[in-house]
Short mmCIF file of C-alpha atoms in Angstrom, two decimals:
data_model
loop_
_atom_site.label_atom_id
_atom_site.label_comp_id
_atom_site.label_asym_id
_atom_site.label_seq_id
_atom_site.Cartn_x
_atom_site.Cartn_y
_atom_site.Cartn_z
CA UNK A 1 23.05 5.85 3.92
CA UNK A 2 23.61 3.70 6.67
CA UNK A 3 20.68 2.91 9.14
CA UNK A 4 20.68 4.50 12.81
CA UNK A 5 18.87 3.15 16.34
CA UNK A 6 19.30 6.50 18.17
CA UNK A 7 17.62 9.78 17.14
CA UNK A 8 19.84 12.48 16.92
CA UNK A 9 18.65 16.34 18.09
CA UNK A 10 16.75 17.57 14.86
CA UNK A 11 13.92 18.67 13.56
CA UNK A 12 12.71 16.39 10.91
CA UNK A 13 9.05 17.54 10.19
CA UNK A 14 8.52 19.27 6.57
CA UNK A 15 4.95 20.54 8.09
CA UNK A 16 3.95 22.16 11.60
CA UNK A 17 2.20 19.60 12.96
CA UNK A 18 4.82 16.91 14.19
CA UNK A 19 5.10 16.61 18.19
CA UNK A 20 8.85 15.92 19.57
CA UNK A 21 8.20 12.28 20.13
CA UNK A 22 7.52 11.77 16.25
CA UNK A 23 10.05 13.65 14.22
CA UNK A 24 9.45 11.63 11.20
CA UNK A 25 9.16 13.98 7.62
CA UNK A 26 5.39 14.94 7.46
CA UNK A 27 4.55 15.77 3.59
CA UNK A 28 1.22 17.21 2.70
CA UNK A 29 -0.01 18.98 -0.33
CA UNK A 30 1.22 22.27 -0.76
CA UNK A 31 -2.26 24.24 -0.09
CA UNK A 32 -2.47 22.34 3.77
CA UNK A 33 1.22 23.92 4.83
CA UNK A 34 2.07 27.20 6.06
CA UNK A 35 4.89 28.98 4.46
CA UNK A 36 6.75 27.78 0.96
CA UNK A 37 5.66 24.86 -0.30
CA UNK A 38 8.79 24.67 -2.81
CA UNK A 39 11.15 21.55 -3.17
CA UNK A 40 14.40 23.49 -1.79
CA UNK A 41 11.99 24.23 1.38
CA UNK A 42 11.00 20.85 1.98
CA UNK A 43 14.27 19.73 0.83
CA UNK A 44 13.41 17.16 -2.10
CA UNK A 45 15.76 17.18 -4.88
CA UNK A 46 14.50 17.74 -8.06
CA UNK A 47 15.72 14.31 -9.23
CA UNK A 48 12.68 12.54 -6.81
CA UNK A 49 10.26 14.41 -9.14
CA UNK A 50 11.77 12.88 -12.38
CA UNK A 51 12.03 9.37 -11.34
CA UNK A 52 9.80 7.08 -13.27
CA UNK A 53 8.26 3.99 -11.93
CA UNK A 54 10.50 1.65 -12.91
CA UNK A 55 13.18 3.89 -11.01
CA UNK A 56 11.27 4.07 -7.62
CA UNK A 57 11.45 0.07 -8.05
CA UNK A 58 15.30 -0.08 -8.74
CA UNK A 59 15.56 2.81 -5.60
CA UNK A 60 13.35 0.66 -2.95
CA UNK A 61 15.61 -1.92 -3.89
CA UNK A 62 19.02 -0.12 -2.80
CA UNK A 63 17.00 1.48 0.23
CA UNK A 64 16.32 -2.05 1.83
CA UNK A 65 20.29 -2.38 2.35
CA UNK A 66 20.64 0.70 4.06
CA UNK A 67 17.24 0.30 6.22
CA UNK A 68 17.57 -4.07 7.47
CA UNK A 69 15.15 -3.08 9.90
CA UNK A 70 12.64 -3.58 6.91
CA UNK A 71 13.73 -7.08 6.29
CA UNK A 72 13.85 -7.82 9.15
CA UNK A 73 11.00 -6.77 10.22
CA UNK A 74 8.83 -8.13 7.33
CA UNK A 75 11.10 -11.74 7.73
CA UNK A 76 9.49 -12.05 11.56
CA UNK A 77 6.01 -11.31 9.29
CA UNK A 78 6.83 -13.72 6.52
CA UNK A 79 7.89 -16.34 9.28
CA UNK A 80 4.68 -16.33 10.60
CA UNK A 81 2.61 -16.31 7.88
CA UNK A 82 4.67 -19.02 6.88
CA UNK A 83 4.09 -21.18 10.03
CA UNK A 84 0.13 -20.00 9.99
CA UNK A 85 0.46 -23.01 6.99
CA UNK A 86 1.58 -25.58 8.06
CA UNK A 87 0.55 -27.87 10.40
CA UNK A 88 1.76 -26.95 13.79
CA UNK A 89 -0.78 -24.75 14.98
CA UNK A 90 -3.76 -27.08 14.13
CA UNK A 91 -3.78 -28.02 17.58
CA UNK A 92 -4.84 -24.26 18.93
CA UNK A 93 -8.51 -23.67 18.51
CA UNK A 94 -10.00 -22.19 15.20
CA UNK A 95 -10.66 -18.71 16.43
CA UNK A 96 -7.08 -18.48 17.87
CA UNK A 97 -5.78 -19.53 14.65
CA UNK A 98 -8.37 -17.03 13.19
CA UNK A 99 -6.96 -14.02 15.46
CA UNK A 100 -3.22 -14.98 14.36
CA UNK A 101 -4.26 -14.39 10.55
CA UNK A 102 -5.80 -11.25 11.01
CA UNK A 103 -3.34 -10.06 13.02
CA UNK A 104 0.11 -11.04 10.52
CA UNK A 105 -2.23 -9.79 7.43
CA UNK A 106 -2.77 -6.48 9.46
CA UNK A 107 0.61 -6.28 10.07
CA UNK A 108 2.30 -7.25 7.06
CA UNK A 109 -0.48 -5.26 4.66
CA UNK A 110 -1.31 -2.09 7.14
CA UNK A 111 1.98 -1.50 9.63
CA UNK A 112 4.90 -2.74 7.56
CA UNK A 113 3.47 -0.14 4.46
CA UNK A 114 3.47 2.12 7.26
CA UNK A 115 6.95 1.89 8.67
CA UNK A 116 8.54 1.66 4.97
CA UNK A 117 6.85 4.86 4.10
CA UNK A 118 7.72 6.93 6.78
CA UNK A 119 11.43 5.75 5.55
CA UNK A 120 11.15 6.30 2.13
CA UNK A 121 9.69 9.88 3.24
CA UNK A 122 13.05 10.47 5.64
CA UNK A 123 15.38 9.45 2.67
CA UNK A 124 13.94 11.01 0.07
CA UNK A 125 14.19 14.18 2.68
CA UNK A 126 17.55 13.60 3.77
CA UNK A 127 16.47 13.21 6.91
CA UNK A 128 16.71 9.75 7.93
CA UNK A 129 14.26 8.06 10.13
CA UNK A 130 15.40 5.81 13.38
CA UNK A 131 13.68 2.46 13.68
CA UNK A 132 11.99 4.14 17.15
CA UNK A 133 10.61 7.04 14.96
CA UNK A 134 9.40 4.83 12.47
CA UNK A 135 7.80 2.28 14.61
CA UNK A 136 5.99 5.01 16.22
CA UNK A 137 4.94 6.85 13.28
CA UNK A 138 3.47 3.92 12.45
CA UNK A 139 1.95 2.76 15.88
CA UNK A 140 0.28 6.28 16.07
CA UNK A 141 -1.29 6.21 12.53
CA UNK A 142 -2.60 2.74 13.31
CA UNK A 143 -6.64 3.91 14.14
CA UNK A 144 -6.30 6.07 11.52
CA UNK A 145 -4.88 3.61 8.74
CA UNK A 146 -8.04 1.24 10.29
CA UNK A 147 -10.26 3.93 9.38
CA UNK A 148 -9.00 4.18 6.28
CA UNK A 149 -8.83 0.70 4.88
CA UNK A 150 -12.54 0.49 6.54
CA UNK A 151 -13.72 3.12 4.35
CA UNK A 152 -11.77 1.46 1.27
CA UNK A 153 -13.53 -1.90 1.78
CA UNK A 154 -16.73 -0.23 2.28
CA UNK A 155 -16.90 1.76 -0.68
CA UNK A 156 -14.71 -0.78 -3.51
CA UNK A 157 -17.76 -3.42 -2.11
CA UNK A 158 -20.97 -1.20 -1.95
CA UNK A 159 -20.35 0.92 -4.67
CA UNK A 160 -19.97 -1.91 -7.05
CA UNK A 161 -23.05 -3.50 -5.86
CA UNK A 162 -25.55 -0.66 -6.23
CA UNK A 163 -24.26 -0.59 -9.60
CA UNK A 164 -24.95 -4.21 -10.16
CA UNK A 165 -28.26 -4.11 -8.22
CA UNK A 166 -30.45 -2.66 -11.17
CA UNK A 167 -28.59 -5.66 -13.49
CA UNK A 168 -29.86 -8.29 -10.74
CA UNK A 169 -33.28 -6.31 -10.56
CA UNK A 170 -33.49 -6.40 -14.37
CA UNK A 171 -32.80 -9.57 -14.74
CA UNK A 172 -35.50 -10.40 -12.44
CA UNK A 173 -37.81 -9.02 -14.63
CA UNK A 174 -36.92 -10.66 -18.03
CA UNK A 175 -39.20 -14.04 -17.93
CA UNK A 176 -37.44 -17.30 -18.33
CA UNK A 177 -33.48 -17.56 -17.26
CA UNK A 178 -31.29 -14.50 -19.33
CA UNK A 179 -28.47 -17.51 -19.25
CA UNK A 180 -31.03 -19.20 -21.62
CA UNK A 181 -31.85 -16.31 -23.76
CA UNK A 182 -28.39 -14.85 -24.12
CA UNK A 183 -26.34 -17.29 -23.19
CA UNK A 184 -24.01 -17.66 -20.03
CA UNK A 185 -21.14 -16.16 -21.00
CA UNK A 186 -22.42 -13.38 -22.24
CA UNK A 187 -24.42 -12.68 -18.84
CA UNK A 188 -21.40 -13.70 -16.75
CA UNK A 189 -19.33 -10.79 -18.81
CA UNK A 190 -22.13 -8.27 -18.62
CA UNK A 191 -22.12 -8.74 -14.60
CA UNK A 192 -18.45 -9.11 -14.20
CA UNK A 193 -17.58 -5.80 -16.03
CA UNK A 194 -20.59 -4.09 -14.18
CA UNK A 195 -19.05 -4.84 -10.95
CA UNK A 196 -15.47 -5.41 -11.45
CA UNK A 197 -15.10 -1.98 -13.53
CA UNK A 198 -15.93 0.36 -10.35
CA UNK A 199 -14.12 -1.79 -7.89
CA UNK A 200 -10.96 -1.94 -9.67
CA UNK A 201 -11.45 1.87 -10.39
CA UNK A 202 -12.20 2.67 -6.73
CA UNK A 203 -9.42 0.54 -5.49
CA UNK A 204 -7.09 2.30 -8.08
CA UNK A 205 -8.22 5.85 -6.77
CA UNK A 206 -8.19 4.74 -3.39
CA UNK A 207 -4.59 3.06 -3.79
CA UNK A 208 -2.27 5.85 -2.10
CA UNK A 209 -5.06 6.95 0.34
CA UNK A 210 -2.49 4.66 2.97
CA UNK A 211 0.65 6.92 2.35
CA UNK A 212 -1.26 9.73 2.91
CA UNK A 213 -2.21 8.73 6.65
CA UNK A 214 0.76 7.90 7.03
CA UNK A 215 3.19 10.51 5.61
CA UNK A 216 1.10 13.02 5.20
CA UNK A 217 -0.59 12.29 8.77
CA UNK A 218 -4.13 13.45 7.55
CA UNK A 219 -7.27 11.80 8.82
CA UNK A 220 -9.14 8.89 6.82
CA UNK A 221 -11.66 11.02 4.85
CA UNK A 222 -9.09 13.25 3.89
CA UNK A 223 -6.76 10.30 3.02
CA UNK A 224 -9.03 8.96 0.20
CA UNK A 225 -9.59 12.75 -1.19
CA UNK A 226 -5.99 13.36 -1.69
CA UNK A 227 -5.41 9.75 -3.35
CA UNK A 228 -8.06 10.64 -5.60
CA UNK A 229 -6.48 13.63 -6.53
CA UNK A 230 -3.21 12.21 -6.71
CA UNK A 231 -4.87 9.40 -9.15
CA UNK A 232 -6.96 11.78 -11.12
CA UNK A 233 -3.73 14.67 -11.87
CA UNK A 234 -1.50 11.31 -12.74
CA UNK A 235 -0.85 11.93 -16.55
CA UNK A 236 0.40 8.25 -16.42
CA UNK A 237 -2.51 6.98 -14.53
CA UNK A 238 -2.94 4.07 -17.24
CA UNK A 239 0.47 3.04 -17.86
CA UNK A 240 0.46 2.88 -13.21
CA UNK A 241 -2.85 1.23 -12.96
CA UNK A 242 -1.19 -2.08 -15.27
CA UNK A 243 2.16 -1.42 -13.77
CA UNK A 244 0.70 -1.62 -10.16
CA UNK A 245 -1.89 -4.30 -11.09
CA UNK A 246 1.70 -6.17 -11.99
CA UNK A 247 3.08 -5.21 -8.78
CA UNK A 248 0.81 -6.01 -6.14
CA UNK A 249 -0.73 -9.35 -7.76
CA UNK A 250 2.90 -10.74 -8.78
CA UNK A 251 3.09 -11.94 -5.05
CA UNK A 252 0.01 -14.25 -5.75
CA UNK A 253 1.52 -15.72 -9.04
CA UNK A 254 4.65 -17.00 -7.30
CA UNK A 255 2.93 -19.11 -4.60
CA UNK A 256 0.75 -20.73 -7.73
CA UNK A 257 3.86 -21.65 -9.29
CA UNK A 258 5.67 -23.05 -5.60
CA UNK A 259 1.54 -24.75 -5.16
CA UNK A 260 2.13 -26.46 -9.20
CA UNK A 261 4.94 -28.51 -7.67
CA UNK A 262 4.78 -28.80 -4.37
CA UNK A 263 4.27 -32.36 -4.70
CA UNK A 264 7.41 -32.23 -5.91
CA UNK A 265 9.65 -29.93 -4.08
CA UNK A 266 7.52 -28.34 -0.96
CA UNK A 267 10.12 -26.50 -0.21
CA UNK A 268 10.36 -24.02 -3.40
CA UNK A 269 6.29 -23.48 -2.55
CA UNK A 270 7.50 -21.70 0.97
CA UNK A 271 10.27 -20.01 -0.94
CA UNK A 272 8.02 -18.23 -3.83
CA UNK A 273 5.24 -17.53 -1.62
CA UNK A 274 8.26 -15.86 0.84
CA UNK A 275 10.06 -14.17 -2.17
CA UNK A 276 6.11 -12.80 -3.67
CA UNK A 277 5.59 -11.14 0.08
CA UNK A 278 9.05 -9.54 -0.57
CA UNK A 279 8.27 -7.87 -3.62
CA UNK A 280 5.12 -6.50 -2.04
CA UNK A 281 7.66 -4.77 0.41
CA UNK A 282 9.63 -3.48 -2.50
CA UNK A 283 5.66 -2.51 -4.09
CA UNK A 284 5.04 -0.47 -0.69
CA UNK A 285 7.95 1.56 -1.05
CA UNK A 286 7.55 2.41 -4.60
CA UNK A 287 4.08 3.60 -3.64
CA UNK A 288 5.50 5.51 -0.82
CA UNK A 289 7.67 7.26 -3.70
CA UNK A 290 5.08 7.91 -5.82
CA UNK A 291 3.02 9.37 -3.05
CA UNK A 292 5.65 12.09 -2.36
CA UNK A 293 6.41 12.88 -6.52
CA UNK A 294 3.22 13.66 -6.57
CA UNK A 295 1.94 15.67 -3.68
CA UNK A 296 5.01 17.64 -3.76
CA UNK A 297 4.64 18.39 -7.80
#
C-alpha cells in the first residue's frame, strides 16, 4: 500500500470521538466504545490477532516501504543526533546544546513512536493515514504523551526507592559496614535486585501506556491503566518482556561495537549507532502492533 499526502473524504475513526481535522483510526478497549466492539466492526482482520512477535517485526519492516515518510522523518532525527556528537556545535553555549538534546530525544523517543503508531493503526485498519493526519495525531497527543512519560519516570524511580529505603534504613542500623560483614557483592546484589526488580517491572507494565495516548487517544492516567492491563492479560508476558528487553536495548549494543573501533574506522561508529536508532523505529511499530492485538482481543 502505497503512501498518500492528501486526505481523501472518509471517515477513518473506529471510535466516536475523532474531530474532522484528525481522522486517524482511534482504537480503545472494547468496554470504552459505543456499539460492537467486534473485529468485522472495527475492521481488523482476524490475521492481526494471530500474528506473533516475531511477525509484527517482519510486518514493520515491509510497512516502512510503503510509509518513507517514517524514514525520512526519523533520518532528519538520526542526522541530528548524529551532528549533536561531533564537534561542530561546541561552539554554541552548553544550555543551547542542552535544549538541542532534549529536544531530538523528545522527538525521536516521544513523536516519531507517535506518528508510526497512528500508521500502523491506519494499516492494520485499512484505512491508511496521510502524513498531515499523522503529524497531527501526533502534535495533538503531544501534552498528553508528556504527561504520560512524566508519570512513567515518576513512578519506575520512586517506587523503586521506597522499596529500597527500608534496605538503606536497615543497613543503617547493623553496626560496622554490612560490605564487611557480608561481603560486597553480596550487598551490591541484595540492593540491585531490590531496586532494579520493580523498575524493570513497572517499566514493563508501563511499556504500551504510549500507544494508548496515542491510538487509543485516552488521557495519561488512563494510559498506564490500560498498559497494565494489556501487560497483566498477556499470556506471553515473559517470553515479550526478554523479547522487548532485546528490542529496545539492541540500539545501545551497536554503538558499543562502532565505540570498540572507532579508533579504527570512525565511520562504522556513526553507522551502528544510525542503524541501532533504526531498529528502535522498527521496535515502535511492533509495539504499536501489539497494542492493537491486544486491546482489540
Amino acid at each position: 500500500m502505497s503512501e498518500h499526502t492528501d486526505p481523501p473524504v472518509r471517515s477513518a475513526s473506529t471510535s466516536d470521538d475523532t474531530s474532522e481535522c484528525d481522522v486517524a483510526p482511534t482504537i480503545k478497549s472494547r468496554e470504552d466504545i459505543d456499539g460492537c466492539g467486534c473485529l468485522e466492526c472495527r475492521n481488523i482482520e482476524t490475521t492481526t490477532t494471530n500474528r506473533t512477535v516475531l511477525d509484527a517485526l517482519v510486518w514493520s519492516v515491509r510497512l516502512f516501504r510503503s510509509y518513507p515518510s517514517i524514514i525520512a522523518f526519523a533520518g532528519v532525527t538520526i542526522l541530528a543526533n548524529r551532528l549533536l556528537e561531533t564537534d561542530i556545535i561546541n561552539g554554541l553555549p552548553m544550555p543551547v546544546i542542552g535544549v538541542f538534546d532534549a529536544l531530538t530525544a523528545f522527538v525521536f523517543i516521544i513523536l516519531i513512536r507517535a506518528y508510526v503508531g497512528t500508521i500502523v493503526a491506519g494499516e492494520l485498519t485499512d484505512n491508511s493515514v496521510t502524513i498531515r493526519e499523522g503529524v497531527h495525531r501526533s502534535i495533538t497527543r503531544t501534552p498528553a504523551l508528556i504527561g504520560v512519560t512524566l508519570l512513567i519516570v515518576f513512578s519506575v524511580m520512586t517506587v523503586p526507592f521506597f522499596l529500597f529505603l527500608p534496605l538503606l534504613l536497615l543497613a543503617g542500623a547493623i553496626p560496622g559496614n554490612p560490605a564487611d560483614i557480608v561481603g560486597f557483592p553480596v550487598v551490591a546484589a541484595v540492593g540491585g535486585l531490590v531496586f532494579a526488580v520493580p523498575f524493570l517491572g513497572l517499566l514493563f507494565k508501563f511499556w504500551f501506556a504510549p500507544e494508548a495516548c496515542v491510538i487509543g487517544q485516552y488521557g495519561p492516567l488512563k494510559s498506564l491503566r490500560i498498559s497494565w492491563q494489556i501487560t497483566t492479560n498477556y499470556r506471553r508476558k515473559f517470553v515479550l518482556i526478554a523479547v522487548i528487553a532485546i528490542g529496545s536495548v539492541s540500539n545501545l549494543y551497536l554503538p558499543e561495537i562502532g565505540t570498540g573501533v572507532a579508533s579504527v574506522t570512525p565511520v562504522l561508529r556513526v553507522f551502528s549507532t544510525s542503524v541501532g536508532d533504526l531498529l528502535s523505529i522498527v521496535w515502535a511499530s511492533a509495539y504499536a502492533h501489539l497494542y492493537i492485538q491486544e486491546i482489540v482481543s
